[in-house]
Coordinates of C-alpha atoms in Angstrom, one line a residue:
M370 CA 14.5 -32.2 -114.7
D371 CA 10.5 -32.1 -114.0
I372 CA 8.5 -32.0 -110.9
N373 CA 5.4 -33.1 -109.8
M374 CA 3.1 -31.3 -107.7
F375 CA -0.1 -32.5 -106.4
M376 CA -3.7 -30.5 -108.4
G377 CA -6.6 -32.3 -106.3
L378 CA -8.6 -35.6 -106.7
G379 CA -10.2 -36.0 -110.2
R380 CA -11.0 -39.6 -112.5
A381 CA -8.3 -41.9 -114.0
D382 CA -11.2 -43.4 -115.8
T383 CA -14.0 -40.6 -116.6
S384 CA -16.2 -44.1 -116.4
K385 CA -16.1 -44.5 -112.7
K386 CA -17.7 -42.2 -111.0
R387 CA -16.3 -42.8 -108.0
D388 CA -13.1 -43.7 -108.9
K389 CA -11.0 -40.7 -106.9
T390 CA -7.6 -40.6 -107.3
K391 CA -4.2 -37.7 -106.7
R392 CA -3.8 -35.7 -109.7
H393 CA -0.7 -34.0 -110.5
V394 CA 0.7 -31.9 -113.2
K395 CA 4.6 -31.7 -114.3
M396 CA 6.3 -28.8 -114.0
S397 CA 9.6 -27.8 -116.1
V398 CA 12.1 -26.7 -114.3
G399 CA 14.5 -24.2 -116.9
E400 CA 11.3 -22.8 -118.7
A401 CA 8.1 -21.3 -118.2
N402 CA 4.6 -23.4 -117.2
H403 CA 2.4 -20.4 -117.4
M404 CA -0.9 -21.2 -115.7
I405 CA -4.5 -19.2 -115.7
F406 CA -7.8 -19.8 -113.3
L407 CA -10.8 -18.5 -114.6
G408 CA -13.9 -18.5 -112.5
K409 CA -16.9 -16.7 -110.3
S410 CA -16.1 -15.0 -107.0
G411 CA -17.0 -17.1 -104.5
Y412 CA -16.1 -20.5 -106.1
G413 CA -12.3 -20.5 -104.5
K414 CA -10.1 -19.6 -106.9
T415 CA -7.6 -17.8 -104.2
T416 CA -8.0 -20.5 -101.6
L417 CA -7.0 -23.1 -105.1
M418 CA -3.9 -20.7 -105.6
R419 CA -3.4 -20.4 -101.4
G420 CA -3.0 -24.5 -101.5
L421 CA -1.2 -24.2 -105.2
V422 CA 1.8 -21.9 -103.9
E423 CA 1.8 -25.0 -100.9
E424 CA 2.6 -27.6 -103.5
I425 CA 5.2 -25.7 -105.3
N426 CA 6.9 -24.3 -102.3
I427 CA 6.8 -28.4 -101.5
A428 CA 7.5 -29.7 -104.8
H429 CA 10.3 -27.8 -104.8
N430 CA 11.6 -28.9 -101.4
M431 CA 11.7 -32.3 -102.1
A432 CA 13.9 -32.0 -105.6
K433 CA 16.0 -29.2 -103.6
I434 CA 15.6 -27.4 -106.2
P435 CA 15.4 -24.2 -104.5
A436 CA 12.5 -21.5 -106.3
M437 CA 11.6 -18.1 -105.1
I438 CA 7.9 -17.7 -105.5
I439 CA 6.4 -14.2 -105.2
V440 CA 3.0 -13.6 -104.0
L441 CA 0.7 -10.5 -105.4
E442 CA -1.6 -10.3 -102.6
K443 CA -4.4 -7.4 -102.8
K444 CA -6.9 -8.2 -99.3
T445 CA -7.1 -8.7 -95.6
D446 CA -9.8 -11.0 -94.7
H447 CA -11.4 -10.6 -91.3
T448 CA -13.5 -13.6 -91.6
K449 CA -10.1 -15.8 -90.9
A450 CA -9.8 -14.4 -87.3
E451 CA -13.8 -14.9 -86.8
K452 CA -14.3 -18.1 -87.5
I453 CA -10.8 -19.6 -85.7
H454 CA -12.8 -17.5 -82.9
E455 CA -16.0 -19.5 -83.7
I456 CA -13.7 -22.7 -84.2
Y457 CA -11.9 -23.0 -80.6
N458 CA -15.2 -21.7 -79.0
T459 CA -17.0 -25.0 -80.4
E460 CA -14.5 -27.1 -79.8
T461 CA -13.2 -26.3 -76.3
E462 CA -17.6 -26.3 -75.3
K463 CA -17.6 -29.8 -76.5
S464 CA -14.6 -31.7 -76.3
S465 CA -11.4 -32.8 -74.0
D466 CA -8.0 -31.1 -74.6
N467 CA -6.7 -34.8 -75.3
K468 CA -9.6 -35.1 -78.1
I469 CA -8.9 -31.3 -79.9
Y470 CA -4.9 -32.3 -79.7
K471 CA -5.5 -35.7 -81.9
K472 CA -7.7 -33.6 -84.1
Y473 CA -5.5 -31.4 -85.1
G474 CA -2.3 -32.2 -84.0
E475 CA -0.9 -30.2 -80.4
W476 CA 1.2 -27.8 -81.7
V477 CA -1.6 -26.8 -84.4
W478 CA -4.1 -25.8 -80.9
N479 CA -0.8 -24.2 -78.8
Y480 CA -1.1 -21.9 -82.1
I481 CA -5.0 -21.3 -81.8
E482 CA -4.6 -20.3 -78.7
N483 CA -1.5 -18.5 -78.8
Y484 CA -3.4 -16.2 -81.3
I485 CA -6.7 -16.3 -79.7
Q486 CA -4.8 -14.9 -76.3
M487 CA -2.8 -12.3 -78.8
Q488 CA -6.1 -11.2 -80.5
N489 CA -7.7 -10.5 -76.7
Q490 CA -4.5 -8.8 -75.3
Y491 CA -4.7 -6.5 -78.8
K492 CA -8.3 -6.5 -79.9
E493 CA -8.0 -3.5 -81.6
H494 CA -4.9 -4.1 -84.0
L495 CA -5.6 -7.9 -84.7
G496 CA -8.2 -9.9 -87.1
M497 CA -6.8 -8.8 -90.2
M498 CA -5.4 -12.0 -92.2
G499 CA -3.8 -11.9 -95.6
D500 CA -5.9 -14.1 -98.4
F501 CA -2.5 -15.3 -97.9
A502 CA -1.6 -16.6 -94.1
F503 CA 0.6 -19.2 -94.8
G504 CA 2.5 -19.0 -91.6
V505 CA -1.3 -19.8 -90.0
P506 CA -2.6 -23.6 -89.8
N507 CA -5.6 -24.1 -91.2
I508 CA -7.9 -25.4 -89.2
I509 CA -10.9 -24.6 -91.0
G510 CA -10.6 -27.3 -93.6
K511 CA -9.8 -29.3 -90.5
F512 CA -12.6 -28.8 -88.6
Y513 CA -15.1 -28.6 -92.0
K514 CA -16.5 -31.5 -93.1
Y515 CA -16.9 -32.6 -96.8
D516 CA -19.2 -35.9 -96.2
D517 CA -19.6 -37.9 -93.3
K518 CA -16.5 -39.4 -93.6
N519 CA -14.0 -37.1 -94.2
T520 CA -13.0 -32.9 -93.5
F521 CA -12.4 -30.5 -96.7
L522 CA -7.9 -31.7 -95.7
G523 CA -8.4 -35.1 -94.9
R524 CA -10.5 -35.7 -97.9
Q525 CA -7.5 -35.4 -99.7
G526 CA -5.1 -36.8 -97.1
L527 CA -3.7 -32.8 -95.9
Q528 CA -2.8 -32.0 -92.7
P529 CA -3.0 -28.2 -91.0
Y530 CA -0.1 -26.7 -91.9
V531 CA 2.0 -23.4 -91.6
F532 CA 5.2 -22.1 -94.4
P533 CA 8.1 -19.7 -93.3
T534 CA 6.9 -16.1 -95.1
R535 CA 8.4 -12.9 -95.8
R536 CA 5.5 -10.7 -95.8
F537 CA 6.2 -6.9 -97.1
V538 CA 4.2 -3.9 -96.5
F539 CA 4.7 -0.2 -97.7
R540 CA 4.1 2.5 -96.1
P541 CA 2.7 0.6 -93.4
R542 CA -1.0 1.0 -92.4
R543 CA -0.3 -0.3 -88.6
R544 CA 3.0 -1.7 -87.4
K545 CA 4.9 -4.7 -88.1
E546 CA 4.6 -7.0 -85.1
Y547 CA 1.0 -6.5 -85.2
I548 CA 0.8 -7.6 -88.8
S549 CA 3.2 -10.7 -88.3
M550 CA 0.7 -11.6 -85.3
D551 CA -2.3 -12.5 -87.8
N552 CA -0.3 -14.0 -90.6
G553 CA 1.6 -16.2 -88.6
W554 CA 4.3 -14.5 -85.7
H555 CA 7.3 -16.8 -85.8
M556 CA 7.0 -18.3 -89.4
C557 CA 6.1 -14.7 -90.9
K558 CA 9.3 -12.0 -90.8
V559 CA 7.7 -8.7 -92.1
F560 CA 9.9 -6.2 -93.9
D561 CA 9.1 -2.5 -94.4
G562 CA 9.6 -3.1 -97.9
K563 CA 11.2 0.6 -99.4
I564 CA 12.1 1.3 -103.4
P565 CA 15.7 2.1 -103.8
Y566 CA 16.5 6.0 -105.1
D567 CA 18.7 4.6 -108.1
K568 CA 15.2 2.4 -109.3
I569 CA 13.0 5.1 -109.4
P570 CA 12.5 6.6 -112.9
F571 CA 12.3 10.1 -114.0
S572 CA 8.6 9.2 -115.1
L573 CA 7.7 8.8 -111.4
L574 CA 9.1 12.1 -110.1
S575 CA 7.5 13.8 -112.8
A576 CA 4.0 12.0 -111.5
L577 CA 5.1 12.7 -108.1
S578 CA 5.5 15.8 -107.8
N579 CA 3.7 17.0 -111.4
L580 CA 6.5 18.4 -113.3
G581 CA 5.4 19.3 -116.2
D582 CA 7.5 18.4 -119.2
Q583 CA 8.8 21.6 -121.0
A584 CA 9.5 23.7 -117.3
I585 CA 13.0 24.5 -117.7
Y586 CA 12.6 22.4 -113.6
A587 CA 11.7 19.5 -114.9
Q588 CA 13.9 19.5 -117.9
R589 CA 17.2 20.6 -115.1
L590 CA 16.2 17.3 -113.1
K591 CA 15.8 15.0 -116.1
N592 CA 19.2 15.7 -117.2
I593 CA 20.6 15.1 -113.4
W594 CA 18.4 12.0 -112.0
E595 CA 18.0 10.3 -116.0
V596 CA 21.0 11.4 -118.1
Q597 CA 23.5 11.8 -116.1
G598 CA 21.7 9.1 -113.5
I599 CA 22.1 10.8 -110.1
K600 CA 19.7 9.6 -108.4
D601 CA 20.8 10.3 -104.4
P602 CA 18.5 13.6 -103.9
S603 CA 21.5 15.5 -101.4
I604 CA 23.4 15.1 -104.5
V605 CA 21.3 16.4 -107.0
K606 CA 20.1 19.6 -105.3
G607 CA 24.0 20.1 -104.7
I608 CA 24.7 19.9 -108.0
A609 CA 20.7 21.9 -109.2
L610 CA 22.4 24.6 -106.8
E611 CA 25.4 24.6 -109.1
Y612 CA 23.7 25.3 -111.8
E613 CA 22.7 28.9 -110.0
N614 CA 24.0 32.6 -110.6
N615 CA 22.7 33.6 -106.9
K616 CA 23.6 30.9 -104.3
S617 CA 22.2 32.9 -101.4
N618 CA 18.7 33.5 -103.2
P619 CA 18.1 30.4 -105.8
S620 CA 16.0 30.1 -108.5
A621 CA 11.9 29.5 -108.0
T622 CA 13.3 26.2 -110.5
Y623 CA 15.6 25.3 -107.7
L624 CA 12.9 25.4 -105.5
R625 CA 11.3 23.1 -107.2
I626 CA 13.4 20.6 -107.7
A627 CA 14.7 21.4 -104.2
E628 CA 10.2 20.7 -103.5
T629 CA 10.7 17.7 -105.4
M630 CA 13.8 15.6 -104.1
Y631 CA 12.4 16.8 -100.5
Q632 CA 9.1 14.9 -101.3
I633 CA 11.4 11.8 -102.2
K634 CA 13.7 11.6 -98.8
N635 CA 10.6 12.3 -96.9
D636 CA 8.3 9.3 -98.9
K637 CA 8.4 6.2 -96.6
L638 CA 8.3 4.1 -100.1
F639 CA 11.8 5.1 -101.3
S640 CA 15.0 5.5 -99.2
K641 CA 18.0 5.2 -100.6
K642 CA 18.9 1.1 -98.6
D643 CA 17.1 -1.1 -100.6
T644 CA 15.1 -3.4 -98.7
L645 CA 12.4 -5.5 -101.0
F646 CA 15.0 -6.5 -103.4
T647 CA 17.9 -7.5 -101.1
N648 CA 15.2 -9.4 -98.9
L649 CA 13.6 -11.9 -101.6
S650 CA 14.6 -15.1 -100.7
T651 CA 14.3 -18.9 -101.3
D652 CA 13.8 -20.2 -97.8
A653 CA 10.6 -18.7 -97.8
I654 CA 7.4 -17.6 -99.7
N655 CA 7.3 -14.3 -100.3
V656 CA 4.2 -12.4 -100.2
I657 CA 4.3 -8.8 -101.9
D658 CA 1.2 -6.7 -99.6
F659 CA -1.0 -4.9 -101.3
S660 CA -3.6 -4.9 -99.3
S661 CA -4.6 -1.9 -96.9
N662 CA -1.8 -3.5 -94.5
S663 CA 0.1 -1.1 -97.4
D664 CA -0.9 2.7 -98.5
L665 CA -0.4 2.3 -102.4
T666 CA -1.6 4.1 -104.8
H667 CA -2.4 1.1 -108.3
E668 CA 0.1 2.8 -110.0
E669 CA 2.2 2.7 -107.4
E670 CA 0.7 -2.0 -107.2
C671 CA 1.7 -1.7 -110.5
L672 CA 5.4 0.0 -110.5
I673 CA 6.3 -2.6 -107.9
F674 CA 5.5 -5.5 -110.1
K675 CA 7.4 -4.0 -112.9
F676 CA 10.6 -3.7 -110.4
L677 CA 10.6 -7.2 -109.3
V678 CA 9.8 -8.8 -113.1
M679 CA 12.8 -6.9 -114.0
Y680 CA 14.4 -8.0 -110.7
A681 CA 13.2 -11.5 -111.7
I682 CA 14.6 -11.4 -115.0
N683 CA 17.8 -10.2 -113.9
H684 CA 18.1 -12.9 -111.0
A685 CA 17.0 -16.0 -113.3
S686 CA 20.0 -15.0 -115.9
Q687 CA 22.1 -15.1 -113.6
T688 CA 21.1 -17.9 -111.1
R689 CA 18.4 -20.0 -113.8
T690 CA 17.2 -19.8 -109.9
P691 CA 12.8 -20.8 -111.1
I692 CA 10.5 -17.7 -110.1
Y693 CA 7.0 -17.6 -109.8
F694 CA 4.8 -15.2 -109.8
V695 CA 1.1 -15.5 -108.2
V696 CA -1.2 -12.7 -109.5
D697 CA -4.6 -12.9 -108.4
E698 CA -7.2 -10.5 -110.2
V699 CA -4.5 -10.3 -113.1
Q700 CA -7.5 -7.9 -115.4
N701 CA -6.2 -4.9 -112.7
M702 CA -2.4 -5.0 -113.2
L703 CA -3.7 -4.9 -116.7
T704 CA -5.4 -1.7 -116.3
D705 CA -1.4 -0.1 -116.2
K706 CA 1.0 0.5 -118.0
N707 CA 3.3 -0.7 -116.2
G708 CA 1.1 -4.0 -115.3
Q709 CA 0.7 -4.5 -118.7
W710 CA 4.7 -4.3 -118.8
A711 CA 4.6 -6.7 -116.0
V712 CA 2.5 -9.4 -117.4
D713 CA 4.4 -9.3 -121.5
K714 CA 7.3 -9.6 -120.2
I715 CA 6.9 -12.8 -118.7
L716 CA 5.2 -14.3 -121.0
R717 CA 8.1 -13.0 -123.5
E718 CA 10.8 -13.7 -122.0
G719 CA 10.3 -16.0 -119.4
R720 CA 9.5 -19.8 -120.9
S721 CA 13.2 -19.8 -121.9
M722 CA 14.3 -18.5 -118.1
G723 CA 12.0 -20.6 -116.4
I724 CA 10.3 -17.7 -114.4
N725 CA 6.7 -18.6 -114.3
L726 CA 3.3 -17.1 -114.2
I727 CA -0.1 -18.2 -112.6
T728 CA -3.2 -16.2 -112.1
A729 CA -7.0 -16.0 -111.8
T730 CA -9.4 -14.5 -113.2
Q731 CA -13.2 -13.9 -113.0
Y732 CA -13.3 -13.3 -116.7
M733 CA -11.7 -13.2 -120.0
Y734 CA -12.9 -10.3 -121.7
G735 CA -9.9 -7.4 -121.7
L736 CA -7.0 -10.1 -121.1
P737 CA -4.9 -9.7 -124.1
Q738 CA -4.5 -12.9 -125.8
S739 CA -0.6 -13.0 -125.0
L740 CA -2.2 -14.2 -121.2
L741 CA -4.5 -17.3 -122.6
M742 CA -1.8 -18.7 -125.7
G743 CA 1.2 -17.9 -123.5
A744 CA -0.8 -20.5 -120.5
S745 CA 0.5 -24.0 -120.4
H746 CA -2.8 -25.4 -118.1
V747 CA -6.2 -23.8 -117.8
G748 CA -8.3 -24.2 -114.8
I749 CA -11.7 -23.3 -114.4
I750 CA -13.1 -23.1 -110.8
G751 CA -16.6 -23.5 -110.3
R752 CA -17.5 -22.7 -113.1
L753 CA -17.0 -20.5 -116.1
A754 CA -19.1 -16.3 -115.4
S755 CA -20.0 -16.4 -118.9
H756 CA -21.4 -18.3 -122.3
T757 CA -18.2 -15.8 -124.2
D758 CA -15.2 -17.2 -122.3
W759 CA -17.3 -20.7 -123.0
K760 CA -16.6 -19.7 -126.8
V761 CA -13.1 -18.6 -127.0
L762 CA -11.8 -21.1 -124.8
N763 CA -13.6 -24.2 -127.5
K764 CA -11.1 -22.6 -129.5
L765 CA -8.4 -22.7 -127.3
I766 CA -8.5 -26.0 -125.8
D767 CA -8.5 -29.3 -127.9
D768 CA -11.2 -31.5 -125.9
F769 CA -12.8 -28.7 -123.7
E770 CA -16.3 -28.8 -125.7
D771 CA -16.2 -32.3 -124.6
S772 CA -15.3 -31.8 -121.3
V773 CA -16.9 -28.9 -119.7
E774 CA -20.2 -28.0 -119.2
P775 CA -21.9 -24.8 -120.5
P776 CA -22.2 -22.3 -118.1
D777 CA -25.9 -23.4 -116.5
P778 CA -27.8 -21.1 -116.0
V779 CA -29.9 -20.1 -113.2
S780 CA -32.7 -18.8 -112.9
T781 CA -33.1 -18.2 -108.7
Y782 CA -31.1 -16.9 -106.1
T783 CA -31.6 -20.2 -104.5
Q784 CA -30.6 -22.5 -107.5
Y785 CA -27.4 -20.3 -107.1
E786 CA -26.5 -21.0 -103.5
D787 CA -27.2 -24.5 -104.5
F788 CA -24.5 -24.6 -107.7
K789 CA -22.2 -22.4 -105.3
K790 CA -22.0 -25.1 -102.2
K791 CA -21.7 -28.0 -104.4
M792 CA -19.4 -26.8 -106.6
K793 CA -17.1 -24.9 -104.2
F794 CA -13.4 -25.7 -105.1
K795 CA -14.5 -27.8 -108.0
G796 CA -14.2 -27.7 -111.9
W797 CA -12.3 -28.5 -114.6
F798 CA -8.0 -29.2 -115.2
S799 CA -6.6 -28.8 -118.5
W800 CA -3.1 -30.2 -119.2
D801 CA -1.2 -28.5 -121.3
K802 CA -4.3 -27.4 -122.9
S803 CA -4.6 -31.1 -124.8
Y804 CA -6.5 -33.7 -121.2
T805 CA -8.9 -31.7 -119.8
D806 CA -9.5 -33.4 -116.1
R807 CA -12.4 -33.0 -113.8
I808 CA -10.8 -31.9 -110.2
E809 CA -11.9 -31.3 -106.8
F810 CA -8.9 -28.7 -106.4
R811 CA -5.9 -28.9 -103.8
Q812 CA -7.3 -27.7 -100.2
P813 CA -4.3 -25.4 -98.7
Q814 CA -2.6 -26.3 -95.2
S815 CA -2.6 -23.4 -94.2
L816 CA -4.9 -20.8 -93.5

């Protein structure tokens, strides 16, 4: 079965410059439809991906086919809160309540008023919305004009809207209620994501405690944790103590094992209870918060990504649920062996299991060929970052040279600003790497 997703406005006939029609891409349920989006920073890759995630959610709800959407978020954006303040002040100064309600909708404006009040009350704690704040209505897209007749949302017949979200933070740096307030408090449920002990590989224990592979305590702990499969810190300490000849005065070997178990037990990233995988849902968009809200190393982020892919493969094989992984700036995940494993696993096994990978990056340099070859659809946002990428895509996409312009040389800052404004949220989209259409990509209804 296929579902149709609205991608934006394109030309039904390339010879007619003003003939803009809605363009849809068919996604086959039950098999993967990988996508990759390319383009320089500032042209709207993240904005496009936000709109695409919303469209996946809408399309699956309309088709009554539950899907699990997992978004890996990397950044918070304080400028969103600032723009909401600017719009609120501008509109309240020049318009009546009735005009504002007619323009935005009463519930949308009530949301904005409540958020402004909360920001004034908790000034030191709010103002850091995520890149994927699906619970916040997009009044920015409704306020700013695309042209004399349309706003950015109105151009495509869209209105501000919100989507139920489950947001997972790890070792949270601020209180969960503040993170929820910033990202759509009544539509955004925040979980303190913890990795259960039984999913921790011995390699992570070794890295966390700098265990030497040849040391006796490392070999003994590996035997208990990995070979015997006993992954409860308290029980591990008890077993390790049984190895001791003098239990009242244990050796340095035992003390090192006990120290490692103490570290794991007191680390807020881990727990006996699983609060991550059991709370992933098809009823909401799942955001894995790798932004400044979470206190994680890059290696830990990649390991969590690996765990999520392992979970997705098991879940999809048992339930046949379509699963979508959305990874912005995917090249960052490919600098670590666990991130590489996760991407490769989706590409190798995802197609037959309905696990989709949707990624974005500025440059194709350094990306594995499997990622490029495995993508059913390729999108270019604004413009390509290099002529090298243009040459690679020319070999990959059948009609690329006839459809896509090479990167324009920009010799002045003014030219760059003009071109960026002209091409913001625009570009090209290649259907099955066979037909390429110039397109104005779909705007997101949430912020």
